[in-house]
Every structure is written in structure tokens, then in C-alpha cells.
XYZ file of C-alpha atoms in Angstrom:
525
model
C -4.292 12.866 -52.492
C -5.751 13.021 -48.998
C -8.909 15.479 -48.749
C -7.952 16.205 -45.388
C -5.482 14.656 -42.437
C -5.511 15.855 -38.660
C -1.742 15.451 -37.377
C -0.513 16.235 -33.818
C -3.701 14.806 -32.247
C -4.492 12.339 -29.322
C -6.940 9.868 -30.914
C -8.490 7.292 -29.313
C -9.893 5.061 -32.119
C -12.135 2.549 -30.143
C -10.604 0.468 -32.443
C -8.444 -2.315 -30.101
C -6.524 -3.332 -33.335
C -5.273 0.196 -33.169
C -6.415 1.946 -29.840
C -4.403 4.900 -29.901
C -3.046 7.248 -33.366
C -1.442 11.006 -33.780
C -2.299 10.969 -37.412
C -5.813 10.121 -39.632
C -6.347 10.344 -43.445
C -9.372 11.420 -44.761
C -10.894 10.567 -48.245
C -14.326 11.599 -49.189
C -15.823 11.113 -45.859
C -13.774 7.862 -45.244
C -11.151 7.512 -43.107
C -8.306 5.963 -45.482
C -5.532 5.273 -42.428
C -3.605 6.341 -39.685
C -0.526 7.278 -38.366
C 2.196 5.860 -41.400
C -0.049 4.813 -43.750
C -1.128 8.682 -44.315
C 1.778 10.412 -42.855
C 3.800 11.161 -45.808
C -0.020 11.376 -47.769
C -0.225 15.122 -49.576
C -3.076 16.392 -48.480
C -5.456 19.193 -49.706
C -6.189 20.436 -46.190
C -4.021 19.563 -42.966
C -5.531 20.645 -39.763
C -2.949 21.019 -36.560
C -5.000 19.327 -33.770
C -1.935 20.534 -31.362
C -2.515 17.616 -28.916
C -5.851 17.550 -28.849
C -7.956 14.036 -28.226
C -10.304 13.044 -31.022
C -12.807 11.008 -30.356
C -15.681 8.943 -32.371
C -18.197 11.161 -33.112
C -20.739 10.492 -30.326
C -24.135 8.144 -31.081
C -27.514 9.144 -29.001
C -29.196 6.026 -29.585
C -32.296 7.487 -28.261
C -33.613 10.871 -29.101
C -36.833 12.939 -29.822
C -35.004 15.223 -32.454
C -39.290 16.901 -33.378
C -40.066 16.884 -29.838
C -36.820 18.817 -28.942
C -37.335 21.602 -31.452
C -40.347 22.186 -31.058
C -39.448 22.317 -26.945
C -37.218 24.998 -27.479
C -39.413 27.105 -29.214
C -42.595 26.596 -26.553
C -43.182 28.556 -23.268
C -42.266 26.746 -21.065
C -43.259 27.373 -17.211
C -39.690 25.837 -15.798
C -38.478 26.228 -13.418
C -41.651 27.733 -11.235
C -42.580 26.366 -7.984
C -45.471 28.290 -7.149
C -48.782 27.119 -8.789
C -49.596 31.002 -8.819
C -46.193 31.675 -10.911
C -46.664 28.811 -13.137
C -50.628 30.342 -14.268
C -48.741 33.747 -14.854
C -46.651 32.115 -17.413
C -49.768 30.446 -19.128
C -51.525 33.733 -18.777
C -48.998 35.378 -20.847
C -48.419 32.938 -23.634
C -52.607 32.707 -24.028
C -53.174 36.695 -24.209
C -50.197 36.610 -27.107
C -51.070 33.307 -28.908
C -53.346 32.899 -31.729
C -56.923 33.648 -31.769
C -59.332 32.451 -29.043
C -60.432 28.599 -29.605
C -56.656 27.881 -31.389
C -54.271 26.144 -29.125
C -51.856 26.833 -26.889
C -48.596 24.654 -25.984
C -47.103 25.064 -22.465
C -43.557 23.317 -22.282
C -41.928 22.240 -18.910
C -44.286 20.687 -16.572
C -43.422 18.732 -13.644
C -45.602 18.372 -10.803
C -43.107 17.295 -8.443
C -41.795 20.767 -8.630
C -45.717 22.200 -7.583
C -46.045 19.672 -4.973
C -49.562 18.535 -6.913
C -50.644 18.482 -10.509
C -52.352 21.892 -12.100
C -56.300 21.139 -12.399
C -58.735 22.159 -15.768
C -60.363 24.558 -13.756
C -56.986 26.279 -12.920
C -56.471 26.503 -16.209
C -59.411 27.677 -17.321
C -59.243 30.845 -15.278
C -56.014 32.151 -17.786
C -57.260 30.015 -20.816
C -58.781 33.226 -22.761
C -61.019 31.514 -25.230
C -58.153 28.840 -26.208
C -57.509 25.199 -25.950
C -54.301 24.387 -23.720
C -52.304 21.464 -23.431
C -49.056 22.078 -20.749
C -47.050 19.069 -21.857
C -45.160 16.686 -18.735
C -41.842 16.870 -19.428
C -41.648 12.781 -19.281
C -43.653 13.184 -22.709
C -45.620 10.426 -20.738
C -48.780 13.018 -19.426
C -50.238 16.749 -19.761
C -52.826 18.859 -18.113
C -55.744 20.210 -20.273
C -58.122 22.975 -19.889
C -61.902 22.492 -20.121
C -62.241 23.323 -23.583
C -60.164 20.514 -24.718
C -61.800 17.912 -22.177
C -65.271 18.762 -23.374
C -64.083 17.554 -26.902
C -62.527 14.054 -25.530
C -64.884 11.095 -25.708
C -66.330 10.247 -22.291
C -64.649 6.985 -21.025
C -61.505 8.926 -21.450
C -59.658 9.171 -18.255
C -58.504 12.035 -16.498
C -57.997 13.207 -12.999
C -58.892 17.306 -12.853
C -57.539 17.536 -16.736
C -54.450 15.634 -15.739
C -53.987 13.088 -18.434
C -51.334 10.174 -18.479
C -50.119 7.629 -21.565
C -52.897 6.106 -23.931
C -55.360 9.792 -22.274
C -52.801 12.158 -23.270
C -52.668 10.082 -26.683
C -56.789 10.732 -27.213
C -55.981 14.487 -26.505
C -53.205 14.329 -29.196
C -55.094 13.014 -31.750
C -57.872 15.684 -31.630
C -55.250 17.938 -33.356
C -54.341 18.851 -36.614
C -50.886 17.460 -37.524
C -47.645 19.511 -37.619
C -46.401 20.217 -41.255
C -43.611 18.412 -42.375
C -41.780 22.308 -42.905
C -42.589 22.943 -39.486
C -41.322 19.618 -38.340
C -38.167 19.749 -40.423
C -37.280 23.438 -38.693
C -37.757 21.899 -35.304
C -35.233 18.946 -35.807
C -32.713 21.148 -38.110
C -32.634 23.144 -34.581
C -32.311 20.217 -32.229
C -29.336 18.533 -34.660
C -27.422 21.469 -34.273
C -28.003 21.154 -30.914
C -26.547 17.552 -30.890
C -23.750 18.914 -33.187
C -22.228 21.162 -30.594
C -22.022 17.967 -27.963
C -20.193 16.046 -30.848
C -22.945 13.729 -31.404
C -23.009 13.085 -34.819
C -25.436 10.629 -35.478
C -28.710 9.574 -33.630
C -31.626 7.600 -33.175
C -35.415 8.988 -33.558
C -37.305 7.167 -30.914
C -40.430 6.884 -32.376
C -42.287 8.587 -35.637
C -45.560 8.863 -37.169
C -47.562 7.766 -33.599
C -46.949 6.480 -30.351
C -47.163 8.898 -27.861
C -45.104 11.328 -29.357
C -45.915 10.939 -33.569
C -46.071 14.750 -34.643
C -47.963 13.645 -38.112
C -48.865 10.360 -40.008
C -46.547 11.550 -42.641
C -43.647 12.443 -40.584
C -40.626 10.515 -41.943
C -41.236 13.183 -45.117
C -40.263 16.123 -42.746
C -36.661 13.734 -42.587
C -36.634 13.382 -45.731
C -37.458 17.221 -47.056
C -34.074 17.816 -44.296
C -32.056 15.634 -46.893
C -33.466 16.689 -49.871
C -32.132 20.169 -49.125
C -29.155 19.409 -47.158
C -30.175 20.343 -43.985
C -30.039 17.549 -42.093
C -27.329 18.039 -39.922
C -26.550 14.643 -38.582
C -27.223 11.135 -39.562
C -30.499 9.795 -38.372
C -32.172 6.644 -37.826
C -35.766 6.937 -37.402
C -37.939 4.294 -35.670
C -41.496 4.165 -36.591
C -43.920 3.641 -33.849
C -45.555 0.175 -33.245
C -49.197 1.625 -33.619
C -47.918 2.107 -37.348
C -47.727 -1.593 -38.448
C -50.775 -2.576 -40.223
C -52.718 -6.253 -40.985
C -51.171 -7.155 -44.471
C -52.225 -9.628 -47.083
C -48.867 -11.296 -47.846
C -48.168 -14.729 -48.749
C -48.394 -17.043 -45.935
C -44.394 -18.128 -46.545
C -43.215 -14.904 -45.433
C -44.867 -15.061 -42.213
C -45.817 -11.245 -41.793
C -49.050 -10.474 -39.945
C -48.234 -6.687 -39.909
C -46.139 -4.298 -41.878
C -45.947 -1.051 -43.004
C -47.354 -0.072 -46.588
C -44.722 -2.006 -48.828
C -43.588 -4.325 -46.230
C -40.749 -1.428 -45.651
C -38.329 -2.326 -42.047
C -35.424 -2.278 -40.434
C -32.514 -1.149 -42.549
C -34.079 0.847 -45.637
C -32.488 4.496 -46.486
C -28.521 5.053 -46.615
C -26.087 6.440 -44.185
C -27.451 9.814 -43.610
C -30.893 9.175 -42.957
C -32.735 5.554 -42.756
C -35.285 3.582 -41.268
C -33.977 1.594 -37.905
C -35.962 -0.327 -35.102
C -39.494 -0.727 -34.533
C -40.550 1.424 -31.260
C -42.928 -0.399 -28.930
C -44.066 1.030 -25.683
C -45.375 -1.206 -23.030
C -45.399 1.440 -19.852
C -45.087 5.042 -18.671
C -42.473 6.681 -16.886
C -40.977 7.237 -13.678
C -41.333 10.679 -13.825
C -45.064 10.686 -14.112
C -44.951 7.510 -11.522
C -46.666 5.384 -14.594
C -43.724 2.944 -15.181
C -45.014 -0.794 -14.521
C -43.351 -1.901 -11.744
C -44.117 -5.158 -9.160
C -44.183 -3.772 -6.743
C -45.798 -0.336 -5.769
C -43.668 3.035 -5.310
C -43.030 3.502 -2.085
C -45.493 5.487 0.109
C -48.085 4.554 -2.500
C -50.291 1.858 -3.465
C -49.984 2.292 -7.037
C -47.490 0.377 -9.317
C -47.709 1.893 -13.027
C -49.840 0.906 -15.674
C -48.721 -0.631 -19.024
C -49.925 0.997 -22.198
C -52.455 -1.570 -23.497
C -53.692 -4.920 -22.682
C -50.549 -7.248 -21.803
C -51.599 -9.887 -24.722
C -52.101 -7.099 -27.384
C -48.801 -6.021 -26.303
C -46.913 -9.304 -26.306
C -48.584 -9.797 -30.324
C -47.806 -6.802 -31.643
C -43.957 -7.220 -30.298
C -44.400 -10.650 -31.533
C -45.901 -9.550 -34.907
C -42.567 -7.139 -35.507
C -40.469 -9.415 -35.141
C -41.937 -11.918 -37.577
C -41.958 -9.340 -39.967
C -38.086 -9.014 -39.780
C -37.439 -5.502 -37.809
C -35.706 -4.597 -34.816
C -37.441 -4.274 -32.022
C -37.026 -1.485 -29.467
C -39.015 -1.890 -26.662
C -39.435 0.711 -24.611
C -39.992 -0.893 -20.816
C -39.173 1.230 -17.915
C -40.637 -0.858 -14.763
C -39.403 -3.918 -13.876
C -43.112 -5.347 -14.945
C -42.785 -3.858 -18.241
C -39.421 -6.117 -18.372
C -40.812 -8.514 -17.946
C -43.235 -8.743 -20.399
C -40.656 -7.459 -22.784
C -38.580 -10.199 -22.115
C -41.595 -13.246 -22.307
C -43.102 -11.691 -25.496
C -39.399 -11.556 -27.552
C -38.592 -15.250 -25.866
C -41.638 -16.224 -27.585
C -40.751 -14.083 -30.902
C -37.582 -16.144 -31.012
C -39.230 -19.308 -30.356
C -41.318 -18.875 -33.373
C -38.775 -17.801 -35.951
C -35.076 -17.243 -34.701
C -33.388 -14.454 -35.978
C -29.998 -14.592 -33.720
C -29.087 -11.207 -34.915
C -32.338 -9.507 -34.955
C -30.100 -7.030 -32.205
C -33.910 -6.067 -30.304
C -33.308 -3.487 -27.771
C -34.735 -2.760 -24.828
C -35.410 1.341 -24.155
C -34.595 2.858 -20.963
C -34.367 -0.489 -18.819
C -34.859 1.879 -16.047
C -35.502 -0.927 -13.089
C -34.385 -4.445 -13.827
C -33.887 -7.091 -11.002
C -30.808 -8.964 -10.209
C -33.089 -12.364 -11.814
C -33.802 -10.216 -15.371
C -29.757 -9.806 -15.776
C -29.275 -12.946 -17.451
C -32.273 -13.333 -19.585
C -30.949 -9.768 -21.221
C -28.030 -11.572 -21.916
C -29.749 -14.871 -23.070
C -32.100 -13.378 -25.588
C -29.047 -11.044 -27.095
C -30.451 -7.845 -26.050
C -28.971 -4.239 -25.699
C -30.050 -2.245 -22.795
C -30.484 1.587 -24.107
C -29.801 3.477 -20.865
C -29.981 7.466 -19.815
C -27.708 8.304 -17.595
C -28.630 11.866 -17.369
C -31.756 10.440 -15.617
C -30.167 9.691 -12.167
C -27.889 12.449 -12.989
C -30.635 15.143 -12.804
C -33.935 13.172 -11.400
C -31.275 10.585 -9.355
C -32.701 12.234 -5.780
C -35.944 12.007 -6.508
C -36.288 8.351 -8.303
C -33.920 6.917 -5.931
C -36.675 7.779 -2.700
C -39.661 6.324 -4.792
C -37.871 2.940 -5.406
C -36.815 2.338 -1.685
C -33.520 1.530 -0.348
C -33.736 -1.775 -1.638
C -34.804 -1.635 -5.162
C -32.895 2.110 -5.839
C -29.364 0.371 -6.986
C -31.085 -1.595 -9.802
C -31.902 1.487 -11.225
C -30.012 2.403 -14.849
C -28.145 -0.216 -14.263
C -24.043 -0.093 -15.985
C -21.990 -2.932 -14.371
C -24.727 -5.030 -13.731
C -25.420 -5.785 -17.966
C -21.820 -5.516 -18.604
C -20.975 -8.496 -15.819
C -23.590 -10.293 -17.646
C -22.669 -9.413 -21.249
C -25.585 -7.359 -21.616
C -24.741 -4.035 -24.145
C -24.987 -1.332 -22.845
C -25.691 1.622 -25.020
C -25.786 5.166 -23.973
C -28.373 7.706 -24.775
C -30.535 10.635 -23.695
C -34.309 10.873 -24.447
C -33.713 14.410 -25.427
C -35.522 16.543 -24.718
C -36.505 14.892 -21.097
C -32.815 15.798 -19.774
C -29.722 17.084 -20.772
C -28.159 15.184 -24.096
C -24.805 15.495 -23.299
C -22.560 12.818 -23.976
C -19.674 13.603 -21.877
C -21.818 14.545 -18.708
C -24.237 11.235 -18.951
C -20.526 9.246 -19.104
C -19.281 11.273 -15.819
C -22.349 9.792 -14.129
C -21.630 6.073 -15.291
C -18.408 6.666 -13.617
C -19.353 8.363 -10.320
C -23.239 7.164 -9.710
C -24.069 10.733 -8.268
C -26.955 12.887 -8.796
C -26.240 16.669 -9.165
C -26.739 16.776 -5.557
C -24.166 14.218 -4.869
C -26.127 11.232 -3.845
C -24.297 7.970 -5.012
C -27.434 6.259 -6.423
C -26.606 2.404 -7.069
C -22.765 2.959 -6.832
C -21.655 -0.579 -7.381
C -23.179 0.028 -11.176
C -20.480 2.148 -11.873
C -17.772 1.010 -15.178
C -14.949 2.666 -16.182
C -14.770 6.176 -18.588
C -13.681 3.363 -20.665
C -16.754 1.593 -20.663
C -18.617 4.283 -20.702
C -17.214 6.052 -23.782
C -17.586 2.027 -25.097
C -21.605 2.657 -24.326
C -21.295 6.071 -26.760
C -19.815 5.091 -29.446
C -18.906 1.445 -30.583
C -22.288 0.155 -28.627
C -24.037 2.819 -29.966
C -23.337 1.970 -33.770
C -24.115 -1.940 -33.216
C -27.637 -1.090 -31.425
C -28.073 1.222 -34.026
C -26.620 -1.321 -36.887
C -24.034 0.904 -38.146
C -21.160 -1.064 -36.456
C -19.491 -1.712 -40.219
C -19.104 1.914 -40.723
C -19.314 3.858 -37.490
C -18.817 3.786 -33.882
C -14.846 3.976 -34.244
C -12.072 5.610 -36.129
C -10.951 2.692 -38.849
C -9.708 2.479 -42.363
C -13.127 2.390 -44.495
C -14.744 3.876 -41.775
C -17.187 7.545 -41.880
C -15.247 10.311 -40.809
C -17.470 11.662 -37.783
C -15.401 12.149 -34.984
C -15.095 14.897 -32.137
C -12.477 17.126 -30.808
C -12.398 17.623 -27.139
C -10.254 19.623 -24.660
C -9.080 16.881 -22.649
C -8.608 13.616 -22.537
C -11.841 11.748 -20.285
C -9.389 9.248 -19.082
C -7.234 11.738 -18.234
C -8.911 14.313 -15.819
C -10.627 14.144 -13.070
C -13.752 12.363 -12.752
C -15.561 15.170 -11.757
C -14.494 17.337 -14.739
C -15.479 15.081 -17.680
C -18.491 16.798 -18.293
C -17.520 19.819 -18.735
C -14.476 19.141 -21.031
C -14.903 21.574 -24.016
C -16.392 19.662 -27.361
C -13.758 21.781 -29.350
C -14.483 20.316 -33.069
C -17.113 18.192 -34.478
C -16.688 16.837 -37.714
C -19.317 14.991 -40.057
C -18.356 13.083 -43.351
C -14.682 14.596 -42.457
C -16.164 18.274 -42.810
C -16.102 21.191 -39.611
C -19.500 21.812 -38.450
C -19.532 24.717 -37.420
C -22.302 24.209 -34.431
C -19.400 22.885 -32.724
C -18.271 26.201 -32.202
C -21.687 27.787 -30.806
């Protein structure tokens, strides 16, 4: 007996043995069939979809799940404009926060909003005895008061209290780490969260340091989540570069680095496991410290990588001869390129043909990086809500010229490049159905076609959120499409995205979402 089949629904498998069903058998969190082969199935619940589509459940390949909790619970000082508005806010949260020399989190920066950054002396006049850090919403920089720079060693750089990349990491580390209960609340929040856009399963861009490590013992906040059954969607976490240490292991296995136990790539079980190895090798555009060529326009400066190009290239270099996946987070087309050299050399050394690296965000590549993507086997983990929300604004730093290589979509799939959908929540909006409008229509909220010849097809573009999204992620045997022996996470949506209107796929209604063939009921929130 069946524990559950949906009848009278559109489904659109992903599956091209199969494409399209009206019927789907589900077995204890398996799907067993479809269409005959369950039909005439009893089964102990059977849920009228009345036409519905059904969907995959979605895959954010890259998410900060902490981060995004503990966002939602901050002050935040979005959406001011006025410097004068913005110290209110921070005036506020200091007079009700904790006791004077605790600190203070400020959510929501962005000084393109101000016109200029916020300065430590600014700050300091609404401070009221405690230590503030106002957090960039790139993750990628913050402004400080003068309590917390008086703490930072002295060749730490900073420009008024603004701080960017490895700075903003020194200010970090004076803290004490979040506890793992505290953690675990935060990303029991921000699942939910994904729940209700009918993602079911996600990556964690980078635990335990990095630029955005909450604690050194931060997978255990994951874990205490599926201890008590709270986790509310599959994770894969990746553990942050800075966490591989020398190890002493015999010279035949060829590791220089590991983590304690020579633990990588692929350790846990479906709901919660360990994935890629993050590596960051530059900023963001958002803070202007991606690592590009050539400078941003109206400006001399060009980025700044996070580290010492050869120290990068090694440690890339190292994880890969210790047998992970590699996601490399490169946003400039500089960054690509070192990317690129240091995992050429990685394969030179010891070829692994399905190591499946990745690199993150691939947020400028040039026509001539196209087909070494495609020559070292690479996915390129995109955010399309990026141009969809910060489209106007990235597209006038970049130049007329250099503006269409941005994000690219048609430009990896015309070179058999993956391309993998995701949404660096919290930076922008996580929607799914929203980030696949813009791979279709190349506009900006505003309605500027950024890079319109990247467009693909909603078919492509679902493609990108669900069966490219399981192989990047290494779940392609189980997930990413609905198949006999498959998990049961799909989603229920109003309409059909192939269907409607171009302009109306993101806001189709995410109806159902179902995990392990069970209702969730965040769907409904």
C-alpha cells in the first residue's frame, strides 16, 4: 500500500524519460511510480491536486541559512536614505540593547543608498557605552564604532571604521561565538523561510570561518536541528577553507590539509551532510571589492582578492588533493581567473574527472573564460536575483561593454558549462520562481534588460533549480527530479511557469511544499 499518491496533477518530472505525469506514488519518502504503475495502488492518503503543476522541490545551491536568521531578527536601518535617519535607527537599538560595553548588531547597510559610507565618529555620537558593528549587506564589509577599532590590532585597515573582507574578518574574531542553540533558532527560522518558496533542500555556503563562520563549532548547531527534528529542509553544509588544517598523514594519500579526521566531501546522510569546500578568493560587487582587470568604471580601483594570490592558489590546490569539492567563490573576472589556473593545476597533479568543483557567483566572466569552465568540468553557481534587484546599479559600474558578461545564463549553457541557480540568502530575495523570471527576461526591477542575449528558456531555467542543482550539490541519484527511487520533495504551484506570462512567473503562488512526501505546513504561511 501506497503512503500517499497525488492524482489530477500537472507534473513536470525533469525527468526526460518521463517529462510529464497526472499521477505519483509515494512510499516512505520515495517516490515508487507514476501515472499506471500507481494508479490502481490503494493508498493510505490520496490528495486531489485538481490540476495543479508539481514541481521538484526547488535546490538553493547557495545559502547563508545562520546569517539569514539571525538577519531577520537584527535592526536593521533599510531602507533609509538619509545618514541622519539611518543614526536614529542605531540610536534606538543602542538605548534598548544590552548593557553599555556589550554589542550591538545593525542589519541592512548599503552605502550606495547614503551616497557615502557611515564614519566611527558618526557612530560614536549614538553608540551609548556599546560596541557596534552595522553589517554590509554583501556580508563582504561593516562600519564600526570607536570602541571596537580601539580593540583591533594596528595594521588593521580601515577607512573612518569602514571595514572590507579579511578587516571585517579581524573585527569578527574579537567576539565571542554564537551558541550552537542560538544558531540552530536562527536557521530553523530561515528553513521555514525556504519552505514557503518550495525549496526543499539547500546548500550552506560556508561554516565554522570564512567571512561569515558564526562559531568554530558550528556544524553542531546542524546537527542539534536533526537531533530534535527541527531541521526543516535538507542541508549541505560547506566548511570554510580557513578550516583545513596541516595533517600528518601518510605520504600515499597525498593530503597536505584536512579537517580533524580527514572528514570531506560527502559524509552525513540525506537530511543533513557535509558538501564542498568553500574558498573565497575576492569581495563583492556590492562593496566594489570583487577582483576585476580592469577597474570599475569612474574609478581607479579594481577589487582586491582575499589573501596573497599563491596562498590562494595552494590552499585550492591543497583541497583538492585531499579529495573534496571545491567551491570557489570568485566574483571578478580576476578572481576567475585565478580560480580557473589554481584548479587546472589541481587537476594536473591528481585528476579527479568528477571532483564536480564549482565556481560561486561567477559574477563577471569574459567571452575567453567560457570554455575553460567547460574544459575543467565546472558548474557556475549563479544569483539571478542579483541583476534582478542590484541589475541598475552593477550594470553602470561594469560599463557598456563588460555589463552583458555579467551572471551570465546562455553564455555557460552554449558552452556546456552548468549552470546552477541559487540565492546568497540573505543578500537578496531567495525566491526560486522570481530569480528564474529574470533568466528569462534579463530585466532589473526597473526594467533595464541587463545582458539580454544571456537569457535561456523557463525551461532552462527551472533545469538550473532543480536537476543542476542536485548534481552541483551531488544529490543527482536521489533528487533534483520526480523518479521511481527518487525523495519525495516536490512543490505545488498555481500555474504552470511555461505556461504564463513571462512577467508573472514570479509571483505564481508556491501552493504546497512537500518534504520526504509529508505537507509542510510553511508552505502555507
Amino acid at each position: 500500500m501506497l503512503c500517499t499518491r497525488l492524482t489530477n496533477a500537472h507534473i513536470l518530472t525533469m525527468d526526460p524519460d518521463h517529462p510529464v505525469a497526472h499521477d505519483l506514488g509515494i512510499w516512505r519518502g520515495r517516490i515508487v511510480g507514476l501515472d499506471a504503475a500507481v494508479t490502481s495502488l490503494p493508498a493510505r492518503e490520496v490528495v486531489d491536486l485538481q490540476g495543479a503543476t508539481v514541481l521538484p522541490g526547488f535546490i538553493d545551491s547557495h545559502v547563508h541559512l545562520a546569517w539569514a536568521g539571525l538577519k531577520a531578527k537584527t535592526p536593521s536601518i533599510a531602507p533609509c536614505e538619509r545618514v541622519e535617519d539611518v543614526l536614529a535607527v542605531v540610536d534606538a537599538a543602542t538605548s534598548r540593547t544590552g548593557a553599555p560595553g556589550s554589542w550591538v548588531d545593525i542589519a541592512g547597510y548599503d552605502q550606495r543608498a547614503l551616497g557615502r559610507h557611515l564614519t566611527a565618529a558618526e557612530l560614536d555620537r549614538v553608540s551609548h557605552g556599546r560596541k557596534l558593528f552595522v553589517m554590509h549587506d554583501s556580508g563582504h564589509a561593516c562600519v564600526v564604532n570607536s570602541a571596537v577599532l580601539e580593540l583591533l590590532p594596528s595594521d588593521v585597515p580601515h577607512q573612518d571604521g569602514f571595514l572590507v573582507e579579511s578587516a571585517m574578518s579581524a573585527v569578527r574574531r574579537l567576539r565571542l561565538p554564537y551558541s550552537q542553540e542560538e544558531l540552530a533558532d536562527a536557521i530553523e527560522h530561515a528553513g521555514r523561510a525556504c519552505l514557503a518558496e518550495g525549496i526543499t533542500a539547500a546548500a550552506e555556503a560556508g561554516i565554522g570561518g570564512g567571512l561569515l563562520g558564526h562559531s568554530p563549532v558550528e556544524l553542531g548547531a546542524y546537527q542539534l536541528l536533526r537531533d530534535q527534528a527541527r531541521l526543516p529542509l535538507r542541508v549541505q553544509l560547506m566548511a570554510a577553507g580557513d578550516t583545513l588544517r596541516p595533517v600528518g598523514a601518510h605520504r600515499d594519500d597525498g593530503i597536505p590539509r584536512a579537517l580533524d579526521l580527514g572528514l570531506r566531501t560527502g559524509f552525513g546522510d540525506d537530511w543533513l551532510s557535509l558538501g564542498a569546500l568553500k574558498i573565497y578568493t575576492d569581495g563583492g560587487m556590492m562593496a566594489r571589492t570583487a577582483a576585476l582587470t580592469s577597474p570599475y568604471e569612474g574609478t581607479s580601483g579594481s577589487g582586491q582578492l582575499q589573501d596573497d594570490p599563491e596562498r590562494l592558489a595552494e590552499l585550492i590546490v591543497d583541497g583538492h588533493l585531499a579529495g573534496w569539492q571545491l567551491a570557489v567563490h570568485a566574483i571578478g573576472d580576476r578572481a576567475a581567473d585565478l580560480a580557473l589556473d589554481a584548479l587546472e593545476r589541481a587537476q594536473e597533479l591528481r585528476p579527479r574527472p568528477d571532483a564536480r568543483h564549482r565556481i560561486e557567483h561567477a559574477g563577471l566572466i569574459r567571452p575567453d573564460q567560457l570554455p575553460r569552465f567547460a574544459r575543467l568540468g565546472l558548474s557556475a553557481v549563479i544569483q539571478p536575483n542579483f541583476l534582478r534587484y542590484f541589475g541598475d546599479d552593477y550594470a553602470e559600474i561594469m560599463g557598456e561593454r563588460r555589463a552583458p558578461w555579467m551572471y551570465r545564463g546562455r553564455g555557460f549553457l552554449d558552452h556546456g558549462v552548468t549552470l546552477v541557480g541559487s540565492s546568497d540568502r540573505p543578500v537578496t530575495d531567495g525566491s526560486p520562481l522570481r530569480a528564474v523570471q529574470f533568466m528569462v527576461e534579463r530585466a532589473s526591477v526597473s526594467g533595464r534588460r541587463i545582458g539580454p542575449d544571456e537569457g535561456v528558456t523557463v525551461d532552462e531555467a527551472l533545469h538550473a533549480y532543480t536537476v543542476a542543482g542536485a548534481y552541483a550539490c551531488r544529490w543527482d541519484d536521489s533528487a533534483g527530479s520526480l523518479a521511481p527511487g527518487k525523495r519525495a520533495d516536490l512543490v505545488v504551484l498555481g500555474d504552470d511557469p511555461r505556461r504564463v506570462d513571462t512577467g508573472r512567473i514570479g509571483d505564481i503562488e508556491i501552493v504546497e511544499t512537500f518534504v520526504d512526501g509529508r505537507r509542510t505546513r510553511e508552505a502555507k504561511q
